[in-house]
Amino acid sequence: MLRRASEQACYRRNRGLCGEYGCASSHASSGRSPQMRSVDICLSEWQTPPRNLSLPHHEAHVWMALLDQPSAVKSTLLGALSPEERARAHRFHAPRDRDRYVVAHGAMRDILGCYLGLAPADVRLDAAPNGKPVLAPELRRYHLEFNLSHSHELALIAVGSGRRVGIDVERIRSEVRGETIAEHFFSPPETALLRALPPDARLAAFFAGWTRKEAYSKARGEGLRKPFDQFAVVIAPDQPATLLYDGSDPRAPAHWSLRSLDVGSAYAAAVAVEGHDWRLRRWLWSTPVCPR
């Protein structure tokens, strides 16, 4: 979504450029597994899930998936995708982008299948009228809500039981013209606060604000169709993520909560969850999540 926003800002002002996979990460020795070798990702708060994984209503689960996986894993996950997902994967020109798409969507299917007691290939997905991915009608009795975001080598998947969720992760890239994008997509108070910050603090604040806004909009199933300047969040990275107001829904702050996610200094990430009566659990994905 940020790439699309940047392109729109560039079109309007002939400036601003960013890409979903804009920065290369540095790695340690290639002898280590892809799940452990990135130096840009923080794993300290992310746990291995229990074998008897469950999702009570009072919890929201967020999964971290590292997307640079061995060929055998990529091949297995490709086989779990739907024909539409495989067709979309093959439309990527760069092999790395194609592989990361496969792993992100395959990991999501693996995770959802664990909650549903299904093989990843048997998780049938549909699209809500607003375009947000949802479970197919025959699976909706499980009341499982989910959302996926991926950037560079990292994917995050949020899952809730009977409560809507949205998530966003963005690689922090110095070439992104955050102030330019904020002029077109942030509310006036957010833009004014961003400008008032010291120059060296603006990039982190922009990405913190963007991911919080994007997560909330995705949770409501609106994405960039929801005017970002009509609602406001706390954008300071060192302050709790909070929805301040929504001009189209005055009751929204009482019904929605936000949480920033620590995935390492190279990324900004946030999750939005319906309600306030929940606790966050963070899981580190590796395949298969559940023995089948």
Short mmCIF file of N, CA and C in Angstrom, two decimals, residues 147-269:
data_model
loop_
_atom_site.label_atom_id
_atom_site.label_comp_id
_atom_site.label_asym_id
_atom_site.label_seq_id
_atom_site.Cartn_x
_atom_site.Cartn_y
_atom_site.Cartn_z
N ASN A 147 -5.38 -11.24 8.45
CA ASN A 147 -4.86 -10.22 7.55
C ASN A 147 -3.36 -10.43 7.39
N LEU A 148 -2.86 -10.15 6.20
CA LEU A 148 -1.46 -10.38 5.84
C LEU A 148 -0.83 -9.08 5.36
N SER A 149 0.43 -8.88 5.73
CA SER A 149 1.23 -7.80 5.17
C SER A 149 2.65 -8.31 5.01
N HIS A 150 3.31 -7.91 3.91
CA HIS A 150 4.71 -8.30 3.76
C HIS A 150 5.50 -7.19 3.09
N SER A 151 6.75 -7.10 3.50
CA SER A 151 7.66 -6.09 2.97
C SER A 151 9.08 -6.66 3.02
N HIS A 152 9.76 -6.56 1.88
CA HIS A 152 11.12 -7.05 1.79
C HIS A 152 11.15 -8.52 2.21
N GLU A 153 11.91 -8.90 3.23
CA GLU A 153 12.07 -10.31 3.59
C GLU A 153 11.16 -10.75 4.73
N LEU A 154 10.16 -9.95 5.08
CA LEU A 154 9.37 -10.21 6.28
C LEU A 154 7.89 -10.16 5.98
N ALA A 155 7.14 -11.10 6.54
CA ALA A 155 5.67 -11.08 6.48
C ALA A 155 5.12 -11.17 7.89
N LEU A 156 4.00 -10.51 8.11
CA LEU A 156 3.26 -10.61 9.36
C LEU A 156 1.83 -11.00 9.03
N ILE A 157 1.31 -11.94 9.80
CA ILE A 157 -0.07 -12.40 9.63
C ILE A 157 -0.79 -12.24 10.96
N ALA A 158 -1.87 -11.49 10.97
CA ALA A 158 -2.68 -11.31 12.16
C ALA A 158 -3.91 -12.20 12.07
N VAL A 159 -4.28 -12.82 13.21
CA VAL A 159 -5.43 -13.71 13.25
C VAL A 159 -6.24 -13.41 14.51
N GLY A 160 -7.56 -13.32 14.35
CA GLY A 160 -8.45 -13.10 15.47
C GLY A 160 -9.64 -14.04 15.40
N SER A 161 -10.26 -14.27 16.53
CA SER A 161 -11.44 -15.12 16.60
C SER A 161 -12.66 -14.25 16.91
N GLY A 162 -13.49 -14.05 15.89
CA GLY A 162 -14.70 -13.26 16.10
C GLY A 162 -14.44 -11.78 16.26
N ARG A 163 -13.26 -11.32 15.92
CA ARG A 163 -12.96 -9.88 15.96
C ARG A 163 -12.05 -9.55 14.78
N ARG A 164 -12.34 -8.44 14.12
CA ARG A 164 -11.59 -8.06 12.93
C ARG A 164 -10.17 -7.62 13.29
N VAL A 165 -9.25 -7.90 12.39
CA VAL A 165 -7.85 -7.54 12.60
C VAL A 165 -7.28 -6.97 11.30
N GLY A 166 -6.29 -6.14 11.45
CA GLY A 166 -5.55 -5.60 10.31
C GLY A 166 -4.09 -5.43 10.70
N ILE A 167 -3.20 -5.57 9.74
CA ILE A 167 -1.77 -5.49 10.07
C ILE A 167 -1.02 -4.83 8.92
N ASP A 168 0.08 -4.17 9.27
CA ASP A 168 0.94 -3.59 8.24
C ASP A 168 2.38 -3.62 8.72
N VAL A 169 3.28 -3.94 7.81
CA VAL A 169 4.71 -3.87 8.07
C VAL A 169 5.37 -3.19 6.89
N GLU A 170 6.33 -2.34 7.17
CA GLU A 170 7.03 -1.61 6.12
C GLU A 170 8.52 -1.58 6.43
N ARG A 171 9.32 -1.86 5.43
CA ARG A 171 10.76 -1.66 5.54
C ARG A 171 11.01 -0.15 5.60
N ILE A 172 11.77 0.31 6.58
CA ILE A 172 12.07 1.73 6.70
C ILE A 172 13.17 2.07 5.69
N ARG A 173 12.84 2.94 4.74
CA ARG A 173 13.74 3.24 3.64
C ARG A 173 13.98 4.75 3.59
N SER A 174 15.22 5.12 3.63
CA SER A 174 15.57 6.54 3.71
C SER A 174 15.17 7.31 2.46
N GLU A 175 15.01 6.60 1.33
CA GLU A 175 14.64 7.31 0.10
C GLU A 175 13.17 7.66 0.03
N VAL A 176 12.36 7.13 0.94
CA VAL A 176 10.93 7.45 0.95
C VAL A 176 10.74 8.90 1.42
N ARG A 177 10.01 9.66 0.64
CA ARG A 177 9.74 11.06 0.99
C ARG A 177 8.49 11.11 1.87
N GLY A 178 8.70 10.82 3.13
CA GLY A 178 7.58 10.70 4.05
C GLY A 178 6.76 11.98 4.17
N GLU A 179 7.43 13.11 4.22
CA GLU A 179 6.69 14.37 4.37
C GLU A 179 5.82 14.64 3.15
N THR A 180 6.31 14.28 1.97
CA THR A 180 5.52 14.48 0.75
C THR A 180 4.28 13.58 0.76
N ILE A 181 4.47 12.32 1.13
CA ILE A 181 3.33 11.40 1.20
C ILE A 181 2.36 11.85 2.27
N ALA A 182 2.87 12.30 3.42
CA ALA A 182 2.00 12.75 4.51
C ALA A 182 1.13 13.93 4.07
N GLU A 183 1.65 14.80 3.23
CA GLU A 183 0.86 15.94 2.76
C GLU A 183 -0.43 15.49 2.07
N HIS A 184 -0.40 14.33 1.45
CA HIS A 184 -1.55 13.85 0.68
C HIS A 184 -2.40 12.84 1.44
N PHE A 185 -1.82 12.18 2.46
CA PHE A 185 -2.53 11.07 3.07
C PHE A 185 -2.74 11.20 4.58
N PHE A 186 -2.00 12.05 5.27
CA PHE A 186 -2.17 12.21 6.71
C PHE A 186 -3.17 13.31 7.00
N SER A 187 -3.74 13.27 8.20
CA SER A 187 -4.64 14.33 8.64
C SER A 187 -3.82 15.58 8.93
N PRO A 188 -4.44 16.75 8.93
CA PRO A 188 -3.69 17.98 9.23
C PRO A 188 -2.94 17.94 10.57
N PRO A 189 -3.54 17.45 11.67
CA PRO A 189 -2.76 17.39 12.92
C PRO A 189 -1.54 16.48 12.82
N GLU A 190 -1.69 15.34 12.13
CA GLU A 190 -0.55 14.44 11.97
C GLU A 190 0.56 15.08 11.15
N THR A 191 0.17 15.75 10.07
CA THR A 191 1.17 16.40 9.20
C THR A 191 1.88 17.51 9.96
N ALA A 192 1.14 18.29 10.73
CA ALA A 192 1.75 19.37 11.50
C ALA A 192 2.73 18.82 12.53
N LEU A 193 2.35 17.72 13.20
CA LEU A 193 3.24 17.13 14.19
C LEU A 193 4.50 16.58 13.52
N LEU A 194 4.35 15.97 12.35
CA LEU A 194 5.51 15.44 11.64
C LEU A 194 6.48 16.56 11.29
N ARG A 195 5.97 17.67 10.81
CA ARG A 195 6.82 18.80 10.44
C ARG A 195 7.51 19.41 11.66
N ALA A 196 6.87 19.32 12.82
CA ALA A 196 7.43 19.93 14.03
C ALA A 196 8.56 19.12 14.64
N LEU A 197 8.69 17.87 14.22
CA LEU A 197 9.74 17.02 14.77
C LEU A 197 11.10 17.41 14.21
N PRO A 198 12.18 17.11 14.93
CA PRO A 198 13.51 17.32 14.36
C PRO A 198 13.66 16.51 13.07
N PRO A 199 14.39 17.01 12.11
CA PRO A 199 14.50 16.31 10.82
C PRO A 199 14.91 14.85 10.93
N ASP A 200 15.80 14.54 11.87
CA ASP A 200 16.28 13.17 11.97
C ASP A 200 15.27 12.23 12.64
N ALA A 201 14.15 12.78 13.14
CA ALA A 201 13.12 11.95 13.77
C ALA A 201 11.90 11.75 12.87
N ARG A 202 11.87 12.44 11.73
CA ARG A 202 10.66 12.43 10.92
C ARG A 202 10.44 11.12 10.19
N LEU A 203 11.51 10.49 9.72
CA LEU A 203 11.34 9.25 8.96
C LEU A 203 10.71 8.16 9.81
N ALA A 204 11.23 7.96 11.03
CA ALA A 204 10.67 6.94 11.91
C ALA A 204 9.23 7.26 12.27
N ALA A 205 8.93 8.54 12.50
CA ALA A 205 7.56 8.93 12.84
C ALA A 205 6.62 8.71 11.67
N PHE A 206 7.09 9.01 10.46
CA PHE A 206 6.24 8.77 9.30
C PHE A 206 5.89 7.29 9.18
N PHE A 207 6.89 6.41 9.27
CA PHE A 207 6.61 4.99 9.12
C PHE A 207 5.77 4.44 10.27
N ALA A 208 5.98 4.95 11.48
CA ALA A 208 5.13 4.53 12.59
C ALA A 208 3.69 4.94 12.33
N GLY A 209 3.50 6.18 11.91
CA GLY A 209 2.15 6.65 11.62
C GLY A 209 1.51 5.91 10.47
N TRP A 210 2.30 5.68 9.41
CA TRP A 210 1.72 5.01 8.24
C TRP A 210 1.27 3.60 8.60
N THR A 211 2.09 2.82 9.28
CA THR A 211 1.72 1.44 9.57
C THR A 211 0.52 1.38 10.51
N ARG A 212 0.42 2.31 11.44
CA ARG A 212 -0.74 2.33 12.33
C ARG A 212 -2.01 2.67 11.57
N LYS A 213 -1.92 3.64 10.68
CA LYS A 213 -3.09 4.01 9.89
C LYS A 213 -3.49 2.88 8.93
N GLU A 214 -2.49 2.29 8.29
CA GLU A 214 -2.76 1.23 7.34
C GLU A 214 -3.38 0.01 8.04
N ALA A 215 -2.85 -0.35 9.21
CA ALA A 215 -3.40 -1.50 9.94
C ALA A 215 -4.87 -1.27 10.29
N TYR A 216 -5.18 -0.07 10.75
CA TYR A 216 -6.58 0.24 11.11
C TYR A 216 -7.48 0.20 9.88
N SER A 217 -7.03 0.80 8.79
CA SER A 217 -7.85 0.82 7.58
C SER A 217 -8.06 -0.58 7.03
N LYS A 218 -7.01 -1.42 7.08
CA LYS A 218 -7.14 -2.79 6.60
C LYS A 218 -8.07 -3.60 7.49
N ALA A 219 -8.02 -3.37 8.80
CA ALA A 219 -8.92 -4.09 9.69
C ALA A 219 -10.37 -3.81 9.36
N ARG A 220 -10.65 -2.60 8.94
CA ARG A 220 -12.01 -2.24 8.57
C ARG A 220 -12.34 -2.63 7.13
N GLY A 221 -11.35 -3.19 6.43
CA GLY A 221 -11.58 -3.67 5.07
C GLY A 221 -11.63 -2.58 4.04
N GLU A 222 -10.94 -1.46 4.30
CA GLU A 222 -11.05 -0.32 3.40
C GLU A 222 -9.75 0.05 2.71
N GLY A 223 -8.60 -0.33 3.26
CA GLY A 223 -7.33 -0.02 2.61
C GLY A 223 -7.22 1.45 2.26
N LEU A 224 -6.64 1.75 1.09
CA LEU A 224 -6.50 3.14 0.68
C LEU A 224 -7.81 3.75 0.21
N ARG A 225 -8.88 2.94 0.15
CA ARG A 225 -10.19 3.52 -0.20
C ARG A 225 -10.72 4.39 0.93
N LYS A 226 -10.26 4.13 2.14
CA LYS A 226 -10.64 4.98 3.26
C LYS A 226 -9.71 6.19 3.27
N PRO A 227 -10.24 7.41 3.13
CA PRO A 227 -9.35 8.59 3.12
C PRO A 227 -8.52 8.68 4.40
N PHE A 228 -7.22 8.60 4.24
CA PHE A 228 -6.33 8.59 5.40
C PHE A 228 -6.32 9.91 6.15
N ASP A 229 -6.75 10.98 5.50
CA ASP A 229 -6.73 12.27 6.19
C ASP A 229 -7.98 12.49 7.04
N GLN A 230 -8.89 11.53 7.06
CA GLN A 230 -10.12 11.67 7.84
C GLN A 230 -10.04 11.00 9.20
N PHE A 231 -8.91 10.37 9.49
CA PHE A 231 -8.73 9.81 10.84
C PHE A 231 -7.29 10.02 11.26
N ALA A 232 -7.03 9.95 12.55
CA ALA A 232 -5.70 10.27 13.06
C ALA A 232 -5.28 9.25 14.11
N VAL A 233 -3.98 8.99 14.12
CA VAL A 233 -3.37 8.11 15.11
C VAL A 233 -2.19 8.83 15.75
N VAL A 234 -1.72 8.31 16.85
CA VAL A 234 -0.47 8.80 17.43
C VAL A 234 0.66 8.33 16.53
N ILE A 235 1.49 9.25 16.04
CA ILE A 235 2.54 8.88 15.10
C ILE A 235 3.91 8.77 15.76
N ALA A 236 4.07 9.25 16.97
CA ALA A 236 5.38 9.19 17.62
C ALA A 236 5.74 7.74 17.91
N PRO A 237 6.88 7.25 17.42
CA PRO A 237 7.22 5.84 17.60
C PRO A 237 7.38 5.43 19.06
N ASP A 238 7.74 6.39 19.93
CA ASP A 238 7.99 6.06 21.33
C ASP A 238 6.74 6.21 22.19
N GLN A 239 5.59 6.46 21.57
CA GLN A 239 4.34 6.56 22.31
C GLN A 239 3.40 5.43 21.91
N PRO A 240 2.52 4.99 22.82
CA PRO A 240 1.62 3.88 22.49
C PRO A 240 0.79 4.18 21.25
N ALA A 241 0.69 3.19 20.40
CA ALA A 241 -0.15 3.33 19.20
C ALA A 241 -1.60 3.49 19.63
N THR A 242 -2.24 4.57 19.16
CA THR A 242 -3.60 4.88 19.58
C THR A 242 -4.36 5.51 18.43
N LEU A 243 -5.60 5.09 18.24
CA LEU A 243 -6.50 5.77 17.32
C LEU A 243 -7.10 6.97 18.03
N LEU A 244 -6.85 8.16 17.51
CA LEU A 244 -7.30 9.39 18.18
C LEU A 244 -8.72 9.75 17.79
N TYR A 245 -9.03 9.68 16.51
CA TYR A 245 -10.38 9.96 16.06
C TYR A 245 -10.57 9.42 14.66
N ASP A 246 -11.83 9.22 14.29
CA ASP A 246 -12.20 8.83 12.93
C ASP A 246 -13.40 9.69 12.56
N GLY A 247 -13.21 10.59 11.60
CA GLY A 247 -14.27 11.52 11.23
C GLY A 247 -15.51 10.84 10.71
N SER A 248 -15.38 9.63 10.16
CA SER A 248 -16.54 8.92 9.64
C SER A 248 -17.19 8.01 10.67
N ASP A 249 -16.56 7.85 11.83
CA ASP A 249 -17.09 6.98 12.88
C ASP A 249 -16.62 7.50 14.24
N PRO A 250 -17.37 8.42 14.84
CA PRO A 250 -16.94 9.02 16.12
C PRO A 250 -16.72 8.01 17.23
N ARG A 251 -17.37 6.84 17.15
CA ARG A 251 -17.22 5.84 18.22
C ARG A 251 -16.02 4.93 18.01
N ALA A 252 -15.31 5.09 16.92
CA ALA A 252 -14.23 4.16 16.57
C ALA A 252 -13.16 4.03 17.66
N PRO A 253 -12.67 5.12 18.28
CA PRO A 253 -11.63 4.93 19.30
C PRO A 253 -12.06 4.03 20.46
N ALA A 254 -13.33 3.97 20.75
CA ALA A 254 -13.82 3.10 21.82
C ALA A 254 -13.95 1.66 21.37
N HIS A 255 -13.96 1.43 20.06
CA HIS A 255 -14.19 0.09 19.52
C HIS A 255 -12.96 -0.53 18.87
N TRP A 256 -11.86 0.23 18.72
CA TRP A 256 -10.67 -0.28 18.05
C TRP A 256 -9.42 0.04 18.87
N SER A 257 -8.47 -0.85 18.83
CA SER A 257 -7.19 -0.61 19.50
C SER A 257 -6.05 -0.93 18.55
N LEU A 258 -4.93 -0.27 18.77
CA LEU A 258 -3.73 -0.44 17.96
C LEU A 258 -2.58 -0.88 18.84
N ARG A 259 -1.64 -1.57 18.23
CA ARG A 259 -0.43 -1.97 18.95
C ARG A 259 0.75 -1.95 17.97
N SER A 260 1.83 -1.30 18.38
CA SER A 260 3.05 -1.36 17.59
C SER A 260 3.72 -2.70 17.83
N LEU A 261 4.46 -3.18 16.83
CA LEU A 261 5.13 -4.47 16.91
C LEU A 261 6.62 -4.28 16.69
N ASP A 262 7.42 -4.82 17.58
CA ASP A 262 8.87 -4.72 17.46
C ASP A 262 9.37 -5.87 16.60
N VAL A 263 9.72 -5.56 15.36
CA VAL A 263 10.26 -6.58 14.46
C VAL A 263 11.69 -6.22 14.04
N GLY A 264 12.30 -5.28 14.73
CA GLY A 264 13.67 -4.87 14.41
C GLY A 264 13.72 -3.44 13.93
N SER A 265 14.90 -2.85 14.04
CA SER A 265 15.05 -1.42 13.74
C SER A 265 14.88 -1.10 12.27
N ALA A 266 14.96 -2.11 11.40
CA ALA A 266 14.85 -1.86 9.96
C ALA A 266 13.41 -1.78 9.49
N TYR A 267 12.45 -2.08 10.37
CA TYR A 267 11.04 -2.14 9.99
C TYR A 267 10.18 -1.36 10.96
N ALA A 268 9.01 -0.95 10.48
CA ALA A 268 7.93 -0.46 11.34
C ALA A 268 6.73 -1.37 11.11
N ALA A 269 5.99 -1.65 12.17
CA ALA A 269 4.85 -2.56 12.05
C ALA A 269 3.83 -2.24 13.11
#
